[in-house]
């Protein structure tokens, strides 16, 4: 039992070290972000017919397309489970990631990625999946690379943000009142 526990602690420590190395390398510009030419950071130019499909190739496909939801329009992905299992108190409750977009009938004004971390022991994998989706979403919606400070905010367990031209990129870290997990929202608006 002690050996399994030591292996677990070693793996968790190694994963945290790898995360910090990546953040430092990104901040120093050693790892280049994926960029596209002719950058245009105006979210309102995102086509509603395409926005719902942005993350389908990574398992975040939306179900109903751009549909009216009350006074606004939106599309929502199915929840993507992340990791091997949930916490000891609820093994079936895995970490999960969701994507949704909101706006008017003809314009998108808000894109959101949300990860629920139910199993703290597997939070590194949830952060990695979230950042992978964030990178793709920023590239597809804003035609830009992700600012380095967003990596630091997500891995650092705090809220913060950045701007690209007139578009805000916000990270909200919300600890649950139960003390059994937290949620991270990434919002482009």
C-alpha positions as a printed NumPy array, in Angstrom:
array([[  0.   ,   0.   ,   0.   ],
       [  2.837,   2.392,   0.845],
       [  4.469,   1.745,  -2.522],
       [  1.264,   2.6  ,  -4.402],
       [  0.885,   5.784,  -2.372],
       [  4.518,   6.782,  -3.045],
       [  4.076,   6.132,  -6.779],
       [  0.928,   8.272,  -6.738],
       [  2.735,  11.142,  -4.978],
       [  5.691,  10.89 ,  -7.348],
       [  3.414,  10.979, -10.411],
       [  1.505,  13.993,  -9.08 ],
       [  4.749,  15.829,  -8.274],
       [  6.239,  15.03 , -11.683],
       [  3.065,  16.275, -13.43 ],
       [  3.177,  19.575, -11.511],
       [  6.858,  20.044, -12.395],
       [  6.103,  19.402, -16.071],
       [  3.249,  21.939, -15.957],
       [  5.519,  24.615, -14.444],
       [  8.264,  23.921, -16.996],
       [  5.756,  24.376, -19.82 ],
       [  4.506,  27.652, -18.331],
       [  8.059,  28.975, -18.004],
       [  8.953,  27.891, -21.54 ],
       [  5.839,  29.598, -22.896],
       [  6.599,  32.784, -21.   ],
       [ 10.134,  32.807, -22.412],
       [  8.875,  32.118, -25.93 ],
       [ 10.697,  28.788, -26.221],
       [  7.511,  27.006, -27.224],
       [  5.789,  28.792, -30.1  ],
       [  2.009,  28.943, -30.101],
       [  0.089,  28.05 , -33.216],
       [ -0.75 ,  31.24 , -35.074],
       [ -2.42 ,  32.137, -38.329],
       [ -1.736,  34.984, -40.718],
       [ -3.791,  38.145, -40.982],
       [ -4.932,  38.201, -37.352],
       [ -8.324,  39.706, -36.623],
       [ -9.489,  39.726, -33.018],
       [-13.085,  40.794, -33.495],
       [-15.34 ,  38.184, -31.954],
       [-18.443,  39.649, -33.563],
       [-17.167,  38.508, -36.968],
       [-17.314,  34.862, -35.968],
       [-19.918,  33.107, -38.113],
       [-22.722,  31.559, -36.095],
       [-22.942,  28.749, -38.655],
       [-19.367,  27.703, -37.808],
       [-18.927,  28.528, -34.122],
       [-20.772,  25.458, -32.879],
       [-18.39 ,  23.169, -34.792],
       [-15.133,  24.734, -33.57 ],
       [-14.28 ,  21.998, -31.057],
       [-16.053,  18.975, -32.541],
       [-12.754,  17.333, -33.528],
       [-11.684,  17.158, -29.853],
       [-14.929,  15.646, -28.586],
       [-16.867,  18.843, -27.848],
       [-19.453,  18.721, -30.595],
       [-22.665,  20.623, -30.044],
       [-26.008,  18.921, -30.402],
       [-28.551,  21.371, -31.788],
       [-26.638,  24.041, -33.691],
       [-27.353,  27.751, -33.241],
       [-30.804,  27.792, -31.599],
       [-32.914,  30.328, -29.755],
       [-32.694,  29.947, -25.965],
       [-35.039,  32.474, -24.354],
       [-34.112,  35.927, -25.64 ],
       [-30.657,  34.821, -26.888],
       [-29.2  ,  32.236, -29.192],
       [-26.753,  29.536, -28.144],
       [-25.216,  26.154, -28.824],
       [-23.951,  23.706, -26.19 ],
       [-21.635,  20.728, -26.357],
       [-22.22 ,  17.427, -24.704],
       [-20.086,  17.026, -21.569],
       [-16.728,  15.372, -22.239],
       [-15.465,  13.248, -19.361],
       [-11.771,  13.545, -18.53 ],
       [ -9.595,  11.124, -16.599],
       [ -9.889,   7.603, -15.301],
       [-12.335,   7.974, -12.424],
       [-13.96 ,  10.307,  -9.987],
       [-12.884,  10.941,  -6.409],
       [-13.044,   8.259,  -3.724],
       [-16.361,   9.601,  -2.431],
       [-17.954,   9.407,  -5.939],
       [-15.918,   7.217,  -8.334],
       [-18.428,   7.672, -11.155],
       [-18.076,  11.495, -11.09 ],
       [-15.15 ,  12.198, -13.423],
       [-13.698,  15.582, -14.235],
       [-15.493,  17.015, -17.262],
       [-15.287,  19.714, -19.906],
       [-18.047,  21.562, -21.794],
       [-18.2  ,  24.239, -24.514],
       [-20.911,  26.701, -25.34 ],
       [-21.435,  29.852, -27.382],
       [-24.013,  32.609, -26.989],
       [-25.163,  35.663, -28.921],
       [-27.899,  37.082, -31.106],
       [-29.432,  35.454, -34.165],
       [-26.617,  36.795, -36.377],
       [-23.66 ,  37.445, -34.052],
       [-21.663,  35.609, -31.421],
       [-20.701,  37.675, -28.371],
       [-19.578,  35.051, -25.849],
       [-17.682,  31.748, -26.025],
       [-17.228,  29.652, -22.888],
       [-15.24 ,  26.58 , -21.914],
       [-15.905,  25.128, -18.474],
       [-14.044,  22.356, -16.69 ],
       [-15.392,  20.804, -13.502],
       [-12.652,  19.28 , -11.373],
       [-14.351,  16.644,  -9.251],
       [-11.246,  14.516,  -8.749],
       [ -8.378,  16.683,  -7.475],
       [ -5.952,  13.786,  -7.957],
       [ -6.484,  14.097, -11.731],
       [ -6.64 ,  17.896, -11.973],
       [ -3.508,  18.097, -14.154],
       [ -5.191,  16.18 , -16.953],
       [ -8.276,  18.393, -16.67 ],
       [ -6.12 ,  21.531, -16.893],
       [ -4.299,  20.119, -19.926],
       [ -7.588,  19.34 , -21.717],
       [ -8.955,  22.779, -20.895],
       [ -5.843,  24.559, -22.2  ],
       [ -5.818,  22.459, -25.364],
       [ -9.422,  23.473, -26.034],
       [ -8.68 ,  27.122, -25.134],
       [ -5.775,  27.268, -27.609],
       [ -7.957,  25.924, -30.41 ],
       [-10.891,  28.177, -29.545],
       [ -8.757,  31.345, -29.469],
       [ -7.062,  30.427, -32.738],
       [-10.345,  29.65 , -34.504],
       [-12.442,  32.504, -33.132],
       [ -9.884,  35.311, -32.943],
       [ -7.194,  34.171, -35.37 ],
       [ -4.606,  34.707, -32.615],
       [ -2.389,  32.689, -30.294],
       [ -3.164,  32.344, -26.637],
       [ -1.456,  34.916, -24.371],
       [  1.106,  33.244, -22.082],
       [ -0.489,  34.566, -18.897],
       [ -3.599,  32.42 , -19.495],
       [ -1.47 ,  29.279, -18.99 ],
       [ -0.131,  30.707, -15.747],
       [ -3.611,  31.59 , -14.488],
       [ -5.09 ,  28.142, -15.248],
       [ -2.163,  26.181, -13.81 ],
       [ -1.832,  28.609, -10.901],
       [ -5.373,  28.017,  -9.668],
       [ -6.491,  31.632,  -9.758],
       [ -8.69 ,  33.984, -11.773],
       [ -7.306,  36.457, -14.279],
       [ -7.363,  37.418, -17.892],
       [ -6.012,  39.19 , -20.907],
       [ -7.199,  41.092, -23.956],
       [ -6.619,  40.7  , -27.653],
       [ -7.485,  43.996, -29.323],
       [-10.98 ,  44.747, -27.973],
       [-11.853,  41.19 , -26.907],
       [-11.574,  40.053, -23.286],
       [-10.25 ,  36.597, -22.37 ],
       [-11.177,  35.8  , -18.768],
       [-10.424,  32.839, -16.541],
       [-12.663,  32.372, -13.503],
       [-11.524,  29.882, -10.856],
       [-14.44 ,  29.02 ,  -8.559],
       [-13.936,  26.814,  -5.483],
       [-17.095,  24.933,  -4.567],
       [-18.613,  25.502,  -1.145],
       [-18.494,  21.743,  -0.525],
       [-14.698,  21.838,  -0.612],
       [-14.759,  18.804,  -2.904],
       [-13.67 ,  20.397,  -6.152],
       [-13.791,  23.495,  -8.279],
       [-14.645,  24.828, -11.703],
       [-12.624,  26.869, -14.157],
       [-14.43 ,  28.935, -16.785],
       [-12.64 ,  30.431, -19.764],
       [-14.697,  33.183, -21.394],
       [-14.126,  35.101, -24.615],
       [-16.315,  38.198, -24.93 ]])
